[in-house]
CSV table of N, CA and C in Angstrom, one decimal:
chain,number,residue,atom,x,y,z
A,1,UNK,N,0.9,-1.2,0.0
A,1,UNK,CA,0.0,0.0,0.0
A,1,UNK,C,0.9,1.2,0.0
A,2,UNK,N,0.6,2.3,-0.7
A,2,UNK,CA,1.4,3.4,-0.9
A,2,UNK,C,0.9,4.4,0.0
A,3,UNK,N,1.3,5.5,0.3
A,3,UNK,CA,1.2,6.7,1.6
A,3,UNK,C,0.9,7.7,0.2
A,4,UNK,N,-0.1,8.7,0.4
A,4,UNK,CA,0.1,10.1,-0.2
A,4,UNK,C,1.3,10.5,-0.4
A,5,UNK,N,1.5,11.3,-1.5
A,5,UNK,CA,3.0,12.2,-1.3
A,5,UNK,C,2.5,13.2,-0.2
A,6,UNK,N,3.7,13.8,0.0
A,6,UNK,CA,4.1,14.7,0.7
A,6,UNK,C,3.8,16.4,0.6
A,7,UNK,N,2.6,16.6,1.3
A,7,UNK,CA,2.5,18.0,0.9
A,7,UNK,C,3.0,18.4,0.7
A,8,UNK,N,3.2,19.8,-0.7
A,8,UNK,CA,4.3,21.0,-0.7
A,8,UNK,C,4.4,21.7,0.5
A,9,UNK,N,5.3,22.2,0.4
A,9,UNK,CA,5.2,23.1,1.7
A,9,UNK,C,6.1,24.4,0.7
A,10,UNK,N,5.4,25.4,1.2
A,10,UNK,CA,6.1,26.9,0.6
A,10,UNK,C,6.3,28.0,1.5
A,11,UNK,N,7.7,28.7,1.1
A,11,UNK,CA,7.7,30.1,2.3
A,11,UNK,C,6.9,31.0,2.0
A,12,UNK,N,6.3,31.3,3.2
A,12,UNK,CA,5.4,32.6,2.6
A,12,UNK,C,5.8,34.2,2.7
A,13,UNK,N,5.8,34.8,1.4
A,13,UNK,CA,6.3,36.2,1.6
A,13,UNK,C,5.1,37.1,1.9
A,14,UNK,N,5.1,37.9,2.4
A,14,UNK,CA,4.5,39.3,2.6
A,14,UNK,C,5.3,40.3,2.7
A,15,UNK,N,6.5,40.5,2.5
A,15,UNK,CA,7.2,42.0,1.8
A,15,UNK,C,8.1,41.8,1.0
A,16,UNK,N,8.9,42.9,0.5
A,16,UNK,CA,9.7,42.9,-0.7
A,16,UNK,C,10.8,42.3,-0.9
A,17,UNK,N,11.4,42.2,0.2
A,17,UNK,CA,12.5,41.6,1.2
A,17,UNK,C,12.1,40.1,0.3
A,18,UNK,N,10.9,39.3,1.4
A,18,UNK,CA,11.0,38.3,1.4
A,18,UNK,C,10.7,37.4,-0.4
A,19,UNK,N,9.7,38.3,-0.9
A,19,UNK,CA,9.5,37.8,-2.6
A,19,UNK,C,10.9,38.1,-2.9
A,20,UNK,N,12.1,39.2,-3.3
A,20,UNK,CA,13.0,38.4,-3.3
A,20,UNK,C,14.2,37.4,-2.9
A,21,UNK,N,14.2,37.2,-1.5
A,21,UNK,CA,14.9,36.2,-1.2
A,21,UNK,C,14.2,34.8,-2.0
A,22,UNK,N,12.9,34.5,-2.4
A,22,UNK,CA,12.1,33.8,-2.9
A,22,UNK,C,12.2,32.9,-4.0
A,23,UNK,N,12.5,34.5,-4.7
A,23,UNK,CA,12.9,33.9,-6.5
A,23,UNK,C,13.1,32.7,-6.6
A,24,UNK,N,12.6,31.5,-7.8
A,24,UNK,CA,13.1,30.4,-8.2
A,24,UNK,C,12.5,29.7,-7.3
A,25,UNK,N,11.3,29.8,-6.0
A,25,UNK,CA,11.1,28.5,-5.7
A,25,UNK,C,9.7,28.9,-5.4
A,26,UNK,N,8.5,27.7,-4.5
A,26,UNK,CA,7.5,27.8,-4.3
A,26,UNK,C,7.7,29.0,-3.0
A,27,UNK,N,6.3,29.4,-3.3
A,27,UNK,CA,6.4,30.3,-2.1
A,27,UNK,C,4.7,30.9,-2.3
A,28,UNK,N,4.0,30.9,-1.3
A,28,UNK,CA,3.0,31.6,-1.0
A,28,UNK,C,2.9,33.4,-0.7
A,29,UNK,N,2.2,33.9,-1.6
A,29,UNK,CA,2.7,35.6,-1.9
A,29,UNK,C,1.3,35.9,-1.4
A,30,UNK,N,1.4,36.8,-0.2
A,30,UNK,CA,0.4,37.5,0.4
A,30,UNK,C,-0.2,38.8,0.7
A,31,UNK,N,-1.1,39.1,0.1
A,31,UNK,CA,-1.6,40.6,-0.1
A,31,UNK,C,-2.9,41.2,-0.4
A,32,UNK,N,-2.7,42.2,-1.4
A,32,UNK,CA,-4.5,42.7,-1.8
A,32,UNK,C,-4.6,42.4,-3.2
A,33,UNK,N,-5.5,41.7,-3.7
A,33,UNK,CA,-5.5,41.4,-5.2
A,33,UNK,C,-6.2,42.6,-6.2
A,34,UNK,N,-5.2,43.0,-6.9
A,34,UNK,CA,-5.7,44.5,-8.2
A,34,UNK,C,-5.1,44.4,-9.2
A,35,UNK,N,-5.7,45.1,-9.8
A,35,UNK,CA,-5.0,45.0,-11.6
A,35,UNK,C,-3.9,46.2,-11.1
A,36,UNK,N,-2.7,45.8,-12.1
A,36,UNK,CA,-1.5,46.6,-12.2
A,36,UNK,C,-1.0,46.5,-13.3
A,37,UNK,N,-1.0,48.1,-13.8
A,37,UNK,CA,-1.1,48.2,-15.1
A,37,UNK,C,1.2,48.4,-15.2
A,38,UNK,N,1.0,47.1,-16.6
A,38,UNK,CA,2.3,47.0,-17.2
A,38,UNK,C,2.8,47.5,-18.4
A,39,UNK,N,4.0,48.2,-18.3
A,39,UNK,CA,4.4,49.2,-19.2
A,39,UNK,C,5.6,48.6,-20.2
A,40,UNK,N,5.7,48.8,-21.5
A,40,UNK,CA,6.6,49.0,-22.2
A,40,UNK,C,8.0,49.3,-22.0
A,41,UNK,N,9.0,48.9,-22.3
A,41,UNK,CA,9.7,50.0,-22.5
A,41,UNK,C,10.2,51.5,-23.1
A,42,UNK,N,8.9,51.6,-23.8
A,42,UNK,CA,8.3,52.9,-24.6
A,42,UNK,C,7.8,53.7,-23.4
A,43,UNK,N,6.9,53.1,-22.3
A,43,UNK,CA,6.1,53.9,-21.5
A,43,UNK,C,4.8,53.4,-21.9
A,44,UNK,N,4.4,52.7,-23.1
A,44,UNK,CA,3.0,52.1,-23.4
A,44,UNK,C,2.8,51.2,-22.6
A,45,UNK,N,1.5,51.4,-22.4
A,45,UNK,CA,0.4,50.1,-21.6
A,45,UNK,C,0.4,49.1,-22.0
A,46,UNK,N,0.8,48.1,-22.1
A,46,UNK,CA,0.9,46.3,-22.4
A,46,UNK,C,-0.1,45.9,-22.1
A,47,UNK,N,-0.2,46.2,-20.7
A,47,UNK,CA,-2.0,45.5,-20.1
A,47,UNK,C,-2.3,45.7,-18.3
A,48,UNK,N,-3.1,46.0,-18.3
A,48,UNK,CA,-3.8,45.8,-17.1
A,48,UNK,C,-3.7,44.3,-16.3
A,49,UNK,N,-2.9,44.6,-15.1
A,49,UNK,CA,-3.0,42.2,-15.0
A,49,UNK,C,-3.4,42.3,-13.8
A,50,UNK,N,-3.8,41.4,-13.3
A,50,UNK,CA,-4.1,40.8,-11.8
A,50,UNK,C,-2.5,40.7,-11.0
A,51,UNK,N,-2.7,41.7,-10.4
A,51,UNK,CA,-1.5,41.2,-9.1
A,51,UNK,C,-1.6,41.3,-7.7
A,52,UNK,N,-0.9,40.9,-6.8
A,52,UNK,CA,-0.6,41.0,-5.3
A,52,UNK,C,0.5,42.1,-5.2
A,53,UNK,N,-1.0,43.4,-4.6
A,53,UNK,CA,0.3,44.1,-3.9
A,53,UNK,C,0.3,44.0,-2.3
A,54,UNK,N,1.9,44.1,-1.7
A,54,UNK,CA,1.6,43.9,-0.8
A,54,UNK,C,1.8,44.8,0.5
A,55,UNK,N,1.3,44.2,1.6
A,55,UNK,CA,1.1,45.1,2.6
A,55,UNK,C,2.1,46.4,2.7
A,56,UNK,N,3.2,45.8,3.3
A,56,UNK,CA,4.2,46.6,3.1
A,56,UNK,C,5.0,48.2,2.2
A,57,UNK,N,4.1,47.6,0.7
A,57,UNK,CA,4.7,48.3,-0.1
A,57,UNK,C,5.8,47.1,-1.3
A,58,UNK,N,6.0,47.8,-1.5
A,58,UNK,CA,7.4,47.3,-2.8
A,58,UNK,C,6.7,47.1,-4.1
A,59,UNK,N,7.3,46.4,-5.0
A,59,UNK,CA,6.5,46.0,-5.9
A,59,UNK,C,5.8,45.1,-6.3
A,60,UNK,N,4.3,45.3,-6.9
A,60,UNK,CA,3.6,44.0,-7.2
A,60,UNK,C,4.1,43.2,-7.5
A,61,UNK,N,3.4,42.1,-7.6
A,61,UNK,CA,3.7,40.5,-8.0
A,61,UNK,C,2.7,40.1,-8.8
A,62,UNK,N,2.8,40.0,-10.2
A,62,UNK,CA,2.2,39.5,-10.8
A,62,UNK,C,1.4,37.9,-10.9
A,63,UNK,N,0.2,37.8,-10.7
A,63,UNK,CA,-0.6,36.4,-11.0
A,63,UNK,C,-0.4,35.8,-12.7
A,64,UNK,N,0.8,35.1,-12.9
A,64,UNK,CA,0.7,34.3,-14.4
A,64,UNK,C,1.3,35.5,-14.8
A,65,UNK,N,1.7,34.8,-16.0
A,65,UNK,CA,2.6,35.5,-17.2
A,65,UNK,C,1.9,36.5,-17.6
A,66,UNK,N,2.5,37.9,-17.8
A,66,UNK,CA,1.6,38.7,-18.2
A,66,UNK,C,2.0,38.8,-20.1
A,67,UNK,N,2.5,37.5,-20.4
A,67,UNK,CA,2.8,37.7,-21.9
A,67,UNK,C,2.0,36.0,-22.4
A,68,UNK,N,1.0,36.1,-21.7
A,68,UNK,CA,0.0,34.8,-22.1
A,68,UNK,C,-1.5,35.1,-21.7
A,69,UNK,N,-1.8,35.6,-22.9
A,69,UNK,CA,-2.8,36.6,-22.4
A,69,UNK,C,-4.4,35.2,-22.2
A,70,UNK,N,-4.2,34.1,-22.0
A,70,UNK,CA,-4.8,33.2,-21.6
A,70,UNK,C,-5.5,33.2,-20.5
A,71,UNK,N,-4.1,33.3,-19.7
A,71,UNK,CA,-3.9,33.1,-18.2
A,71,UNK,C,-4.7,34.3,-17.5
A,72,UNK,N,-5.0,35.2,-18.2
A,72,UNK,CA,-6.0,36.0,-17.6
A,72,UNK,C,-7.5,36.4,-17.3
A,73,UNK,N,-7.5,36.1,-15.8
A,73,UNK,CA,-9.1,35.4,-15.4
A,73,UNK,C,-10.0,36.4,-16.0
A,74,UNK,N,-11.0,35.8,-16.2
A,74,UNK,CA,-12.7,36.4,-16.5
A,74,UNK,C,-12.6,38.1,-16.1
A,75,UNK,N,-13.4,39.3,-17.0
A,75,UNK,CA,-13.5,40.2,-15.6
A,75,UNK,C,-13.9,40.1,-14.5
A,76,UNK,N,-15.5,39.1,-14.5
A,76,UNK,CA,-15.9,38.9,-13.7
A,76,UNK,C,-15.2,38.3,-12.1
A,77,UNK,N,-14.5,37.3,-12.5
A,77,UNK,CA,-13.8,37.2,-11.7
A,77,UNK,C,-12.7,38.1,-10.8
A,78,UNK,N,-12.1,38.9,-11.9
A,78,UNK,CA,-11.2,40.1,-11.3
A,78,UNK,C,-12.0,41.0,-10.6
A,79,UNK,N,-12.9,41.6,-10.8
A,79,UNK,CA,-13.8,42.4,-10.3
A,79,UNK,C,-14.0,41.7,-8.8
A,80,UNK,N,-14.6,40.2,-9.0
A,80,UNK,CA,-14.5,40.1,-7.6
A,80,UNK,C,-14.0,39.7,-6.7
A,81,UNK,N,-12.7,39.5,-6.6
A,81,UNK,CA,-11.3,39.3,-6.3
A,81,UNK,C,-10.7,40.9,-5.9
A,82,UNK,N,-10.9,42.2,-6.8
A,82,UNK,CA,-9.7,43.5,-6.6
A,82,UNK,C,-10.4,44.0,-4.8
A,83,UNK,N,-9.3,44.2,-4.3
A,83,UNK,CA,-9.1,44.4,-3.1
A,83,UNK,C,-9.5,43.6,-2.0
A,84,UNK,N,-9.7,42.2,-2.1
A,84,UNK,CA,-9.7,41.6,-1.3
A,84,UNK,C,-8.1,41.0,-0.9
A,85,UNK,N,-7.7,40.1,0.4
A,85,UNK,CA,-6.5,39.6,0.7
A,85,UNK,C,-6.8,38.7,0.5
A,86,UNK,N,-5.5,37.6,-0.6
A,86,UNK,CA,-5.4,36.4,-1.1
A,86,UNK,C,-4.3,36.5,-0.7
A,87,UNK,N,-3.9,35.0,-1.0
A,87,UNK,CA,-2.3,33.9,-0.5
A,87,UNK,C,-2.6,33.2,-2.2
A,88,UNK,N,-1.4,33.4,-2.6
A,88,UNK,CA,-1.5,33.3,-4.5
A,88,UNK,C,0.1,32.1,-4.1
A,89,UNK,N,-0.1,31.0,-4.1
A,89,UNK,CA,1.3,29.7,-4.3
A,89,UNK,C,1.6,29.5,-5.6
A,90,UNK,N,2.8,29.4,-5.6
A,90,UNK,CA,3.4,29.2,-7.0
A,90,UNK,C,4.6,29.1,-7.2
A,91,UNK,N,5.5,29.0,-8.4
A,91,UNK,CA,6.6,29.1,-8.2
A,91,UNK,C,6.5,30.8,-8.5
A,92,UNK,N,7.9,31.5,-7.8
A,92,UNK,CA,8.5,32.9,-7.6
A,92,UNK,C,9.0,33.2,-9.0
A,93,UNK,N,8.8,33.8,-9.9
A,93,UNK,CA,10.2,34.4,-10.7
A,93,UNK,C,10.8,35.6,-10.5
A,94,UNK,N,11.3,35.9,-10.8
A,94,UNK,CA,11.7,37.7,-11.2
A,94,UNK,C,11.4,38.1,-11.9
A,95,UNK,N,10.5,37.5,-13.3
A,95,UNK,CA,10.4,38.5,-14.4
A,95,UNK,C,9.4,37.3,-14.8
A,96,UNK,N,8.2,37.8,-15.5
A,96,UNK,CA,7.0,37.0,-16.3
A,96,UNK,C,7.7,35.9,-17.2
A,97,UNK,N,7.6,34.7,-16.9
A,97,UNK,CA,8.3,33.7,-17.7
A,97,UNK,C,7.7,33.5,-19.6
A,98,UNK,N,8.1,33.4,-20.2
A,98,UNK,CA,7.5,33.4,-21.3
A,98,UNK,C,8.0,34.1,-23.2
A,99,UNK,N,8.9,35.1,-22.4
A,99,UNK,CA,9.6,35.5,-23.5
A,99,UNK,C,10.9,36.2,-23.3
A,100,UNK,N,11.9,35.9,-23.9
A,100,UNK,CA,13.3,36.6,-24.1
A,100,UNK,C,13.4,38.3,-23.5
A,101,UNK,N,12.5,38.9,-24.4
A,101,UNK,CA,12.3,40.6,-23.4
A,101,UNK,C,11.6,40.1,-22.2
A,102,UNK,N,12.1,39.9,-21.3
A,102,UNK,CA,11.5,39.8,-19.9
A,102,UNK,C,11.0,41.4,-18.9
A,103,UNK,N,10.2,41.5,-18.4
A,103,UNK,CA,10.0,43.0,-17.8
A,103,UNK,C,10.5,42.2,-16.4
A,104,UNK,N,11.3,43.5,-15.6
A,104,UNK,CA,11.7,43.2,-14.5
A,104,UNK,C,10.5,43.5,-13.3
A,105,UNK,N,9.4,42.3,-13.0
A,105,UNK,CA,8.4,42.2,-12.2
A,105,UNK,C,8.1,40.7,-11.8
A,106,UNK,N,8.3,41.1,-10.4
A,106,UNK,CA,8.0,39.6,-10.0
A,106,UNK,C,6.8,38.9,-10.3
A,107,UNK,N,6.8,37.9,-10.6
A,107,UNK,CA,5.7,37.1,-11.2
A,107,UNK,C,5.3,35.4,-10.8
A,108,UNK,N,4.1,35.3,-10.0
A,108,UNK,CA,3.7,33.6,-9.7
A,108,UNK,C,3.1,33.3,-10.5
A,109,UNK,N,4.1,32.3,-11.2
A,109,UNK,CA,3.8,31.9,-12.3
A,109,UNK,C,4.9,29.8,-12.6
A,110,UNK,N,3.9,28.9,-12.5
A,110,UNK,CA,2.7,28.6,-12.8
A,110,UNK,C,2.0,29.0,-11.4
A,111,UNK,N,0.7,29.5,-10.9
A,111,UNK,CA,0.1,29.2,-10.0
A,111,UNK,C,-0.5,27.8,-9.2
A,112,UNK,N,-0.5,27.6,-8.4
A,112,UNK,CA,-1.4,26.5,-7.8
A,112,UNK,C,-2.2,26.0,-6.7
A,113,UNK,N,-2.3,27.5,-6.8
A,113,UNK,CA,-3.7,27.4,-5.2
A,113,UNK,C,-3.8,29.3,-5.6
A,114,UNK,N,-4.9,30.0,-5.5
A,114,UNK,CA,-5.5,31.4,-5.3
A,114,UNK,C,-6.4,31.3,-4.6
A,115,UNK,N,-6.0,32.0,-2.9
A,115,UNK,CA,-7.8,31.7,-2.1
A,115,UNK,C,-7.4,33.0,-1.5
A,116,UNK,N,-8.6,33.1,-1.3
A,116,UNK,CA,-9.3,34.8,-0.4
A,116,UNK,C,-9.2,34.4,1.4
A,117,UNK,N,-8.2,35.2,1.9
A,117,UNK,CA,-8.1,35.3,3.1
A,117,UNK,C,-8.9,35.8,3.4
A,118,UNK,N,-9.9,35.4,4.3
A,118,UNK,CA,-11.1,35.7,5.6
A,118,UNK,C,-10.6,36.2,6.4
């Protein structure tokens, strides 16, 4: 008879500090969920994305690639998700995984759990 695997277990960040000591691994990223609008290096708008900003301050953290325009939930959903506090698990990057021009923003990306802190 076999045992379950082993639950993941991830560090959880809630400031700027800790997303990047983070980078490259699982980690639970803790905050207020809002669109945060991403720029060019022109200064143009790329897009509006779902992220965690967090308490502290620093810079958002992107939910999913913001160069896979897939990955981006329903409005309906975003609407009712923006300013609420979620815990977003995932792996950490430093930069939206997905293409060679990388923008320098932290990004959980793949996701694997999004829930609304009560």
């Amino acid at each position: 008879m076999s045992s379950p695997p082993p639950a993941a277990t991830s560090t959880k960040c809630e400031t700027d500090a800790e997303v990047r000591a983070a980078f490259g691994t699982t980690c639970t990223v803790v905050g207020t969920y809002e669109l945060h609008d991403v720029h060019n290096a022109k200064g143009g708008l790329l897009a509006s994305w779902p992220a965690v900003h967090l308490a502290g301050g620093g810079r958002p953290v992107l939910i999913e690639s913001v160069w896979d325009a897939s990955k981006k939930p329903h409005t309906d959903t975003i609407n009712g998700l923006r300013g609420k506090r979620v815990a977003v698990t995932g792996k950490l990057n430093a930069s939206p995984p997905g293409r060679i021009a990388n923008l320098a923003i932290p990004t959980v990306s793949p996701v694997d759990k999004l829930g609304v802190i009560e």
